[in-house]
N, C-alpha and C. Protein backbone atom coordinates (compact mmCIF):
# COMPACT_ATOMS: atom_id res chain seq x y z
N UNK A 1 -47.22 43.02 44.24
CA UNK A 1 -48.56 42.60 43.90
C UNK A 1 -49.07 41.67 45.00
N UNK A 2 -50.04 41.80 45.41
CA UNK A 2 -51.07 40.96 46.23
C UNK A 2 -51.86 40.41 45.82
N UNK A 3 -51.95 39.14 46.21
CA UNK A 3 -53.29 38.90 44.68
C UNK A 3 -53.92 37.31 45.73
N UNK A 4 -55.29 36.72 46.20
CA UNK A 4 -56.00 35.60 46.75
C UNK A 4 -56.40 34.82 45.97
N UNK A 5 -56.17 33.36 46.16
CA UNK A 5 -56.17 32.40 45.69
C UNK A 5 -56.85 31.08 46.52
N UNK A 6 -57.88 30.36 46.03
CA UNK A 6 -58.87 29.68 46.79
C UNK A 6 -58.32 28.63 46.19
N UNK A 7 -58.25 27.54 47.47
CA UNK A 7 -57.77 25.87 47.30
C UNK A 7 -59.18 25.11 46.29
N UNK A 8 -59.25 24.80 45.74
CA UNK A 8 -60.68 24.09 44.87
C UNK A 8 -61.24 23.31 45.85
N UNK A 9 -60.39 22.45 46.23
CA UNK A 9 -60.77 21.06 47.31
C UNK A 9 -60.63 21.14 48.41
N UNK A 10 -60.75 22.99 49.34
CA UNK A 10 -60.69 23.30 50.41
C UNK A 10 -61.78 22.92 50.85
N UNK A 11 -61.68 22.15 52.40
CA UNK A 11 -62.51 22.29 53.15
C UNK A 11 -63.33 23.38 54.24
N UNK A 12 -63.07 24.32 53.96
CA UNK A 12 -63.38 25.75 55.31
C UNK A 12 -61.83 26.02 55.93
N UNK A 13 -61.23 24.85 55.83
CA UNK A 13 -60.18 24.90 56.68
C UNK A 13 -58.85 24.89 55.47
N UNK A 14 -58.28 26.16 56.10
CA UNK A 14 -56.48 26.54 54.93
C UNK A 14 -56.97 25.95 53.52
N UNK A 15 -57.77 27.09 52.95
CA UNK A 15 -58.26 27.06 52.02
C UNK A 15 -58.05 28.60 50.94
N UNK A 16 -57.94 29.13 51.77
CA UNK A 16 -57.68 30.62 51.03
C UNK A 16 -56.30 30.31 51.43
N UNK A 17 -55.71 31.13 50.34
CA UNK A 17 -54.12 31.65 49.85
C UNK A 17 -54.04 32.82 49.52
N UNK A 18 -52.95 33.47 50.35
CA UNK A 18 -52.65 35.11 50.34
C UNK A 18 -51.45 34.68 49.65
N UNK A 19 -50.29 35.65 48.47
CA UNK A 19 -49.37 35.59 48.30
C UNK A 19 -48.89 36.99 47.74
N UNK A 20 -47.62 37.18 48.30
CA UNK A 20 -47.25 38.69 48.00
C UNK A 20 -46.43 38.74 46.63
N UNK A 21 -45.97 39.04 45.81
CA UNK A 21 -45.00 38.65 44.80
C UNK A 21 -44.51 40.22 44.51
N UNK A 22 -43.65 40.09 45.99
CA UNK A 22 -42.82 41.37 45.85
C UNK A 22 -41.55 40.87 46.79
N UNK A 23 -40.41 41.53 46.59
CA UNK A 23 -39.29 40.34 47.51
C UNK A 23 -39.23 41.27 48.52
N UNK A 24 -38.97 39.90 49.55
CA UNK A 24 -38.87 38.27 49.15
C UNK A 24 -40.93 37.99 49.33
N UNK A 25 -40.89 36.96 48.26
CA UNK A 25 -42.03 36.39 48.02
C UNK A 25 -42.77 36.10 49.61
N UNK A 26 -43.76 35.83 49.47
CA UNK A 26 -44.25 35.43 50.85
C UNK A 26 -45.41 34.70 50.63
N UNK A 27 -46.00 33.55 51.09
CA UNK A 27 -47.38 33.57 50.69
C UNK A 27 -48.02 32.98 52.48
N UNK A 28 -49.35 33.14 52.66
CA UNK A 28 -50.07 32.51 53.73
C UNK A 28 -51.72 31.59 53.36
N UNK A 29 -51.76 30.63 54.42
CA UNK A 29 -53.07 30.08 54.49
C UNK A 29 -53.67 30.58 55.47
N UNK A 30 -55.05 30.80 55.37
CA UNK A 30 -56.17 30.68 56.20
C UNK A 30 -57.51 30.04 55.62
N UNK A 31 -58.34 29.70 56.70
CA UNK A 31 -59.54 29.63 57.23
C UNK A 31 -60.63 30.35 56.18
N UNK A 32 -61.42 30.00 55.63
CA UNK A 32 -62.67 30.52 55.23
C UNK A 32 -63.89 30.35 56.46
N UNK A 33 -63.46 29.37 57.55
CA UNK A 33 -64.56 29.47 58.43
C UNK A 33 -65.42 30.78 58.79
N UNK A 34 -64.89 31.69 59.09
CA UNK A 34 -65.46 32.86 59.41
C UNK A 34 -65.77 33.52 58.51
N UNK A 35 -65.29 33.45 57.41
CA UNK A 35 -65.37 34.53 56.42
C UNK A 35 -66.90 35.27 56.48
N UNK A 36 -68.00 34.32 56.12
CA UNK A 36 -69.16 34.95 55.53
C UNK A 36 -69.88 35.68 57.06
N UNK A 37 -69.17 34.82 58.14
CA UNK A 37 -69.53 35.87 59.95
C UNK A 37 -69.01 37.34 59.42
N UNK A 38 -67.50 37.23 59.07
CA UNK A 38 -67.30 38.78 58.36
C UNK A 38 -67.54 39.72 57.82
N UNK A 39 -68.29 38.95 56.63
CA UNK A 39 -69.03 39.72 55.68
C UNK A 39 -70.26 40.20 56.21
N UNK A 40 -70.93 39.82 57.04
CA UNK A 40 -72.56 39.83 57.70
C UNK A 40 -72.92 39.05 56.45
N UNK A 41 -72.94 38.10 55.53
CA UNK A 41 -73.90 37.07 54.97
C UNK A 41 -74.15 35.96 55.72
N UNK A 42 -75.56 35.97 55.54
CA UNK A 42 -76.04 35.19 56.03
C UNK A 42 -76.25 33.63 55.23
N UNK A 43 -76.57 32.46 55.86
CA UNK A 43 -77.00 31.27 54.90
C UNK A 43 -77.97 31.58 54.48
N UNK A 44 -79.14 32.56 54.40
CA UNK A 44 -80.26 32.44 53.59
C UNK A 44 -79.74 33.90 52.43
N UNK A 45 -78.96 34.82 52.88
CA UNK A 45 -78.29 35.63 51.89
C UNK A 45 -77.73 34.20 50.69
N UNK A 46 -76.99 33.65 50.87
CA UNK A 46 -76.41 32.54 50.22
C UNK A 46 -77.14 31.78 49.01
N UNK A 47 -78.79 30.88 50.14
CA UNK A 47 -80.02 30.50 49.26
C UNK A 47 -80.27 31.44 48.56
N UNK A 48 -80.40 32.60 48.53
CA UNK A 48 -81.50 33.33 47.43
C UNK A 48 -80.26 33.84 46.50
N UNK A 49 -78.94 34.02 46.51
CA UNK A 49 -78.05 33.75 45.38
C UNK A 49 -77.84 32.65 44.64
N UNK A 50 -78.75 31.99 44.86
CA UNK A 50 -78.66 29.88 44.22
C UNK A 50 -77.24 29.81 43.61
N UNK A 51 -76.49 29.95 43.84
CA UNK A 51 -74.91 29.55 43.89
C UNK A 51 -74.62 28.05 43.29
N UNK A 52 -74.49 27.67 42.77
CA UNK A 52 -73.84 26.38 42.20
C UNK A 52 -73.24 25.77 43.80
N UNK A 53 -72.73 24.42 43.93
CA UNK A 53 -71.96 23.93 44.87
C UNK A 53 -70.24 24.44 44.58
N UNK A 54 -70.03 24.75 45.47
CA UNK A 54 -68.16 24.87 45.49
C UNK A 54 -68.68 26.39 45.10
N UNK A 55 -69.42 27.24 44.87
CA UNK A 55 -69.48 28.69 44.12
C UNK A 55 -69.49 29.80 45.31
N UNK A 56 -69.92 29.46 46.76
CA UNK A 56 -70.36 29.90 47.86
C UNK A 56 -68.83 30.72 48.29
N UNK A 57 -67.58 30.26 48.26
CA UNK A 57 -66.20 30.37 48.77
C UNK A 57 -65.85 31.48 47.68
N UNK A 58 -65.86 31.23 46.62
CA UNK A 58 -65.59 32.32 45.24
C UNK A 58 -66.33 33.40 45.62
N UNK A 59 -67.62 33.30 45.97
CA UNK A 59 -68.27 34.75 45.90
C UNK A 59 -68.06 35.30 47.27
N UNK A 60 -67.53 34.83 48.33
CA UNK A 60 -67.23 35.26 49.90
C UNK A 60 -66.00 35.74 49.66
N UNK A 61 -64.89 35.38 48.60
CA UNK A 61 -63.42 35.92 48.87
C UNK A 61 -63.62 36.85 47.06
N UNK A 62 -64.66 36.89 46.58
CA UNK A 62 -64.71 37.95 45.52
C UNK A 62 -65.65 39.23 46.60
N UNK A 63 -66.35 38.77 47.15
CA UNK A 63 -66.86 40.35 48.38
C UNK A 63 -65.71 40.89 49.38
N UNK A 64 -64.73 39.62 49.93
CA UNK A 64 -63.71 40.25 50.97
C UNK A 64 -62.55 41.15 50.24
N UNK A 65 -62.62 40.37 48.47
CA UNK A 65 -61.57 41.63 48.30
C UNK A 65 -61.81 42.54 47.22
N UNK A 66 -63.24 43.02 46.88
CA UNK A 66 -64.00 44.25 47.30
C UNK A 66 -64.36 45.12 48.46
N UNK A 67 -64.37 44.44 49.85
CA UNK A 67 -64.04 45.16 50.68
C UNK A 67 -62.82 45.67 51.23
N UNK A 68 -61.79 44.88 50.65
CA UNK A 68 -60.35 45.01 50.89
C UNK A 68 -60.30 46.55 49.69
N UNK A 69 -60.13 46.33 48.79
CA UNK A 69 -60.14 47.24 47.84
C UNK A 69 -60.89 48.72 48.18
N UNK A 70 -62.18 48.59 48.66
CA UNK A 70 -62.68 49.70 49.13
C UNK A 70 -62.32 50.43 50.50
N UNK A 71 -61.58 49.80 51.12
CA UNK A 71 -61.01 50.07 52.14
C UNK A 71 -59.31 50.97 51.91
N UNK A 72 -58.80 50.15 50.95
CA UNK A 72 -57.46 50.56 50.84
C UNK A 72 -57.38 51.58 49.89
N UNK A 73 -58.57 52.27 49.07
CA UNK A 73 -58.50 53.11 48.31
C UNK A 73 -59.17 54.71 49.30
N UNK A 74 -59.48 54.29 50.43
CA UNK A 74 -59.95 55.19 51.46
C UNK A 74 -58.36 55.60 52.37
N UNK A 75 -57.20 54.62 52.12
CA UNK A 75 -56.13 55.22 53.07
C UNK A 75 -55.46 56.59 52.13
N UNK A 76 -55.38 57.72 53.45
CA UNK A 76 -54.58 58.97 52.85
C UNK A 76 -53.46 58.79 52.92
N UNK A 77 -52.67 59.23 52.38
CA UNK A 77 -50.97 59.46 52.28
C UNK A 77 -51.04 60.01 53.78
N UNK A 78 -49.79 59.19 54.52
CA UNK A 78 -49.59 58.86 55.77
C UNK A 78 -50.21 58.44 56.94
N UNK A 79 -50.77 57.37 56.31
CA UNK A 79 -52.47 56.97 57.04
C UNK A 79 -52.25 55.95 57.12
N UNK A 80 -53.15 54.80 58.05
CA UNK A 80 -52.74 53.02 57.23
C UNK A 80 -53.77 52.76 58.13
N UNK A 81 -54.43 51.38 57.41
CA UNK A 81 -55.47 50.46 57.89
C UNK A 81 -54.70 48.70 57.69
N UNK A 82 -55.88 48.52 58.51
CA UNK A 82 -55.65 46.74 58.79
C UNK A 82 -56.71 46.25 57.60
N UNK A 83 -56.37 45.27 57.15
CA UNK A 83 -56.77 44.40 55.95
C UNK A 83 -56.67 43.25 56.93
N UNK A 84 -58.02 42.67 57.32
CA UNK A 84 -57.80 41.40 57.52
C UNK A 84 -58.23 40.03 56.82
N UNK A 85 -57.26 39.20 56.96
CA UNK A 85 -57.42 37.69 56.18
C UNK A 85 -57.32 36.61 56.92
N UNK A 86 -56.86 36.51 58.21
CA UNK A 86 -56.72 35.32 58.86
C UNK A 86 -57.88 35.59 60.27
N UNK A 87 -59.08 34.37 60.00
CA UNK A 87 -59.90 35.02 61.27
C UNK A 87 -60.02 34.03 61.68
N UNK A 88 -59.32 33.34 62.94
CA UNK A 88 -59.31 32.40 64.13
C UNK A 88 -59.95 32.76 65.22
N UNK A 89 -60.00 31.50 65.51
CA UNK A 89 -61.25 31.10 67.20
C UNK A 89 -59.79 32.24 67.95
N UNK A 90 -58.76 32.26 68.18
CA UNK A 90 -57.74 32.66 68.75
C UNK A 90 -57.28 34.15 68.97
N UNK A 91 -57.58 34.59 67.15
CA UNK A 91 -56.85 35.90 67.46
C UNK A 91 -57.29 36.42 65.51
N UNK A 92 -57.01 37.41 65.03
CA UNK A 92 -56.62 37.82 63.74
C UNK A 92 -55.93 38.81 63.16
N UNK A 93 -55.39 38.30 61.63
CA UNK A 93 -54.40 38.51 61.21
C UNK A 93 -54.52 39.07 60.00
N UNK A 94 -53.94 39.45 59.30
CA UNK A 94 -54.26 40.20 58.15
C UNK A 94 -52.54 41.05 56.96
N UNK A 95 -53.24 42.05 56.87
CA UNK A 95 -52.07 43.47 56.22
C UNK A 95 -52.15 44.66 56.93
N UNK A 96 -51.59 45.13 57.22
CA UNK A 96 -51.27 46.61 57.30
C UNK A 96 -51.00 47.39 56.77
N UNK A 97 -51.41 48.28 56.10
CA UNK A 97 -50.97 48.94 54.68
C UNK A 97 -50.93 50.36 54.94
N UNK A 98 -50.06 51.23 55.10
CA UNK A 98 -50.01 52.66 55.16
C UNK A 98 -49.10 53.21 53.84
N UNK A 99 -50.08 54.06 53.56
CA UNK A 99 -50.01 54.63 51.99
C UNK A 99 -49.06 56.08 51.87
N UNK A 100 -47.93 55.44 51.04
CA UNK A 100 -46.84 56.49 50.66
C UNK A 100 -47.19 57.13 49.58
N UNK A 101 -45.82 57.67 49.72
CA UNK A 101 -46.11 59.13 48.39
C UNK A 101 -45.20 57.24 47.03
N UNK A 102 -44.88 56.59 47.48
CA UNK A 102 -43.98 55.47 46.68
C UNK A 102 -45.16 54.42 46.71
N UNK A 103 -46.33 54.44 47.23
CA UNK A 103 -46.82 53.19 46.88
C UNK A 103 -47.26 52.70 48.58
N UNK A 104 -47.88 51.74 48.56
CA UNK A 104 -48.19 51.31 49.99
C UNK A 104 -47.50 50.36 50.88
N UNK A 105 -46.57 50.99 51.95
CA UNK A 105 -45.77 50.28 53.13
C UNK A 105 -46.68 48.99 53.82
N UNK A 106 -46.54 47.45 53.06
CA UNK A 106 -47.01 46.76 54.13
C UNK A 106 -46.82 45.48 54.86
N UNK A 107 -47.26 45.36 56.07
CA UNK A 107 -46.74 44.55 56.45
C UNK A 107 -47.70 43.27 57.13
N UNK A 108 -47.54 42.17 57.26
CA UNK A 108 -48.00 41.07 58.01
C UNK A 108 -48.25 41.45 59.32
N UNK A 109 -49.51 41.26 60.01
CA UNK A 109 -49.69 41.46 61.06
C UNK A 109 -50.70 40.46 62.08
N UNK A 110 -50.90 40.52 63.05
CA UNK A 110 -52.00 39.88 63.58
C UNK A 110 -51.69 40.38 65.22
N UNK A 111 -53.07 40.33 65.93
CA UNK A 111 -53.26 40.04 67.26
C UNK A 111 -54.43 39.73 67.71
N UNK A 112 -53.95 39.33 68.95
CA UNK A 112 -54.75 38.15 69.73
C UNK A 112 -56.29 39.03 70.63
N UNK A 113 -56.30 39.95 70.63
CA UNK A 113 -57.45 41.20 71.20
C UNK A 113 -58.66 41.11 70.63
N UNK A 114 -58.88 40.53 69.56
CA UNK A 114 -59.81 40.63 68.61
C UNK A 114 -59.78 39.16 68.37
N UNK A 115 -60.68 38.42 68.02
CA UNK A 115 -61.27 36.95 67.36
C UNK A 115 -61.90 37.23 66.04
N UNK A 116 -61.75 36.46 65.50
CA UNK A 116 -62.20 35.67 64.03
C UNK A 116 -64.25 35.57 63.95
N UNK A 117 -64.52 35.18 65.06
CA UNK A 117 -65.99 34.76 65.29
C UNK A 117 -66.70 36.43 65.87
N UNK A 118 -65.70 37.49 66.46
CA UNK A 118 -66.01 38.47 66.98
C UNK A 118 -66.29 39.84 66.10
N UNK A 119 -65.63 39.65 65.28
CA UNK A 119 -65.64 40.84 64.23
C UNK A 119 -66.77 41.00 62.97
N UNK A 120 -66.98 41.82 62.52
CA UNK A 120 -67.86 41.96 60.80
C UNK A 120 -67.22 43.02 60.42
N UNK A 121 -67.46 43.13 59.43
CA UNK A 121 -67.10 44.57 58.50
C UNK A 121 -67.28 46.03 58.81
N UNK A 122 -68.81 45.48 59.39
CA UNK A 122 -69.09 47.02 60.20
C UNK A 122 -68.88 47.26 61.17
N UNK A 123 -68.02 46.28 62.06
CA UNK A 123 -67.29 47.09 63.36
C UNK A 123 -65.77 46.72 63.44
N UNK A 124 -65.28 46.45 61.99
CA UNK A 124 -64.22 46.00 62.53
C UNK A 124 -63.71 47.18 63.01
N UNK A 125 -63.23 48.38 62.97
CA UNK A 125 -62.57 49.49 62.97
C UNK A 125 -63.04 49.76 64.47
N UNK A 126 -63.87 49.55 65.08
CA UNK A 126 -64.40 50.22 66.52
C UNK A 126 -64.10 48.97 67.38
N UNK A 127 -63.96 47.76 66.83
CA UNK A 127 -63.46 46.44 67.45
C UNK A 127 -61.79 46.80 67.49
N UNK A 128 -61.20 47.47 67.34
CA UNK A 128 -60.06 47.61 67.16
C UNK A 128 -59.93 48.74 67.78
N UNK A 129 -60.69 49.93 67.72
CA UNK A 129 -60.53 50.84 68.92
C UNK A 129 -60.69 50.39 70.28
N UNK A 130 -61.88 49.64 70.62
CA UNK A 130 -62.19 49.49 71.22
C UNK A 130 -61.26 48.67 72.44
N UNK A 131 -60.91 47.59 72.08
CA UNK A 131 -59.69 46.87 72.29
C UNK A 131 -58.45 47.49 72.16
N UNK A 132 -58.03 48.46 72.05
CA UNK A 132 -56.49 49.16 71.86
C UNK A 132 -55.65 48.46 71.25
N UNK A 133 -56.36 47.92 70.14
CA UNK A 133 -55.15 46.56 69.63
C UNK A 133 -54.22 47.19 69.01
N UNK A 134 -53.17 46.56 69.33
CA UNK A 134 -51.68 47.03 68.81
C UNK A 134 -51.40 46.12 67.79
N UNK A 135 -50.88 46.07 66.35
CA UNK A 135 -51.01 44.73 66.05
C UNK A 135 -49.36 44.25 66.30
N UNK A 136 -49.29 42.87 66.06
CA UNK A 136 -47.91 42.27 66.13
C UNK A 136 -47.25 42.13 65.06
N UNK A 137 -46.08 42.30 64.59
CA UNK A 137 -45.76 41.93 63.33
C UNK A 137 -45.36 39.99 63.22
N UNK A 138 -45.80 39.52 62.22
CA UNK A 138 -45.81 38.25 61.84
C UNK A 138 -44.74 38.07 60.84
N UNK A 139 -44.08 38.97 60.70
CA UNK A 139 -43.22 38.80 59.56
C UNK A 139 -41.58 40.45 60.53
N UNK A 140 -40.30 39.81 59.88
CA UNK A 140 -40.17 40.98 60.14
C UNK A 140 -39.49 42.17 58.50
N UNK A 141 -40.64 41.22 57.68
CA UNK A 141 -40.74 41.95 56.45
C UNK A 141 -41.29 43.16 56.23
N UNK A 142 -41.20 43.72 55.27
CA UNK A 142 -42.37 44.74 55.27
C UNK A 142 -41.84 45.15 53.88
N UNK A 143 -43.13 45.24 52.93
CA UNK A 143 -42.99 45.45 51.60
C UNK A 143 -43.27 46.62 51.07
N UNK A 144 -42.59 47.30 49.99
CA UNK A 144 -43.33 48.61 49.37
C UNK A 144 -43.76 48.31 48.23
N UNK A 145 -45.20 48.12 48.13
CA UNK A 145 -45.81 47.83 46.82
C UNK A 145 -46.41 49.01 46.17
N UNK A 146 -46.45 49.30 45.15
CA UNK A 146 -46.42 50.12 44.05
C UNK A 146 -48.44 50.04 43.80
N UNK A 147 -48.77 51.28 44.05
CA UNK A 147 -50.37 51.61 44.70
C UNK A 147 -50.96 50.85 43.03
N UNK A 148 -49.83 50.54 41.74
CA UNK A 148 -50.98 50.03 40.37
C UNK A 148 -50.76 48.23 40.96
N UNK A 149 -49.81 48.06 40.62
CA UNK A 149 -49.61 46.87 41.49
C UNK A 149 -50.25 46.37 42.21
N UNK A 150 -50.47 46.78 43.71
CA UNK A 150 -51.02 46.07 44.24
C UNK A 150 -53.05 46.19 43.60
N UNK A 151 -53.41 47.27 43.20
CA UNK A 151 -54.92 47.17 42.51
C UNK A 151 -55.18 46.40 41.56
N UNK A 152 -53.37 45.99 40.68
CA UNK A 152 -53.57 44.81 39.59
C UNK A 152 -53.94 43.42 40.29
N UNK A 153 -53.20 42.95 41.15
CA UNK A 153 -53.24 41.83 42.08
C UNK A 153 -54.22 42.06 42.49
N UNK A 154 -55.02 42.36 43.32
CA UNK A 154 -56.47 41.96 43.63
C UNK A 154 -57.53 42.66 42.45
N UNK A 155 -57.35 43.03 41.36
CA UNK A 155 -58.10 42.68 40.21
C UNK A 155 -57.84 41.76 39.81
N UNK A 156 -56.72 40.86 39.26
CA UNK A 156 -56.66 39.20 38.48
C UNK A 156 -57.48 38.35 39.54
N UNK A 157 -56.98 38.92 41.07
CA UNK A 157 -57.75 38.00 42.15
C UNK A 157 -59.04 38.10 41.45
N UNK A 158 -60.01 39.25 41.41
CA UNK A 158 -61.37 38.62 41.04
C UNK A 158 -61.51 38.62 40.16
N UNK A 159 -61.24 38.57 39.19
CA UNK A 159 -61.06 37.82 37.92
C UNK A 159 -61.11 36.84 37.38
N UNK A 160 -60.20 36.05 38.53
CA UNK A 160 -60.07 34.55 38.24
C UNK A 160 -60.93 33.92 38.76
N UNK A 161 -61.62 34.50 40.21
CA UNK A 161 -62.57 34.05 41.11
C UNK A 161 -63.86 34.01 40.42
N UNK A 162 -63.97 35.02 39.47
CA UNK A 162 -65.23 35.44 38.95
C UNK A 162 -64.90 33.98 37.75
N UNK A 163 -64.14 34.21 36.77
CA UNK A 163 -64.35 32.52 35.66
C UNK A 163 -64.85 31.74 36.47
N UNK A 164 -65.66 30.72 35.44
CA UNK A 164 -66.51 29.60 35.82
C UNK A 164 -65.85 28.12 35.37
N UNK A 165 -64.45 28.16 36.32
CA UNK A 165 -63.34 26.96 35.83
C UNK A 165 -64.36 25.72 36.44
């Protein structure tokens, strides 16, 4: 299961929480800085959602993993895409997920070819051609998660994101 988890009292900075709960456990921080550069929202997209304060981060990591989701339900059996979650001034990082006949092979990844401030949604895939990025493994894990599983985990993800704690 995969499932994102937002710090309450994050500042932009190691505020989102990735955690795998498949062994061995794994979990990561990143950055919301970029996020909404990712999404293409804009701050006046933002104003005309009149968002409560602290509500802005919930609805940026309830769209990233609807786009995560719509993405990973597009991989064919023996296929795989990048899921990314970590977007630095430096480099980015994410999942790799290539989809078995057992569920989806994945693994921790990131490279440095691509930036955090450089990418959106609608090019990530040609930003990644484009660049020949190879990615690196960040782990030398690699998990087989079970294709209900991992759709349960990022459903509780927005789930919980969506309550008004």
């Amino acid at each position: 299961m995969i499932r994102v988890i937002i710090d309450k009292l994050g500042s932009g900075h190691s505020d989102i929480f990735l955690k795998i709960d498949a062994m061995p456990d794994y979990s990561a921080t990143a950055d919301s800085y970029y996020l909404f550069d990712f999404l293409e929202i804009s701050d006046s997209d933002i104003e005309e959602l009149n968002l409560k304060e602290g509500e802005a981060l919930k609805y940026g990591t309830i769209e990233l993993l609807q786009y995560w989701v719509e993405r990973i339900r597009k991989i064919a059996k023996g296929q795989q895409t990048f899921i990314p979650f970590d977007l630095w001034d430096e480099y980015v990082g994410g999942l790799l997920l290539k989809r078995t006949k057992l569920g989806f092979r994945t693994k921790r990844v990131y490279t440095d070819k691509i930036q955090g401030y450089s990418i959106g949604k609608s090019n990530l895939d040609k930003q990644i051609a484009d660049n020949s990025v190879h990615f690196i493994e960040e782990e030398q894990t690699e998990w087989l998660i079970d294709e209900d599983a991992l759709f349960n985990g990022l459903d509780w993800s927005i789930k919980e994101l969506t309550n008004k704690n």
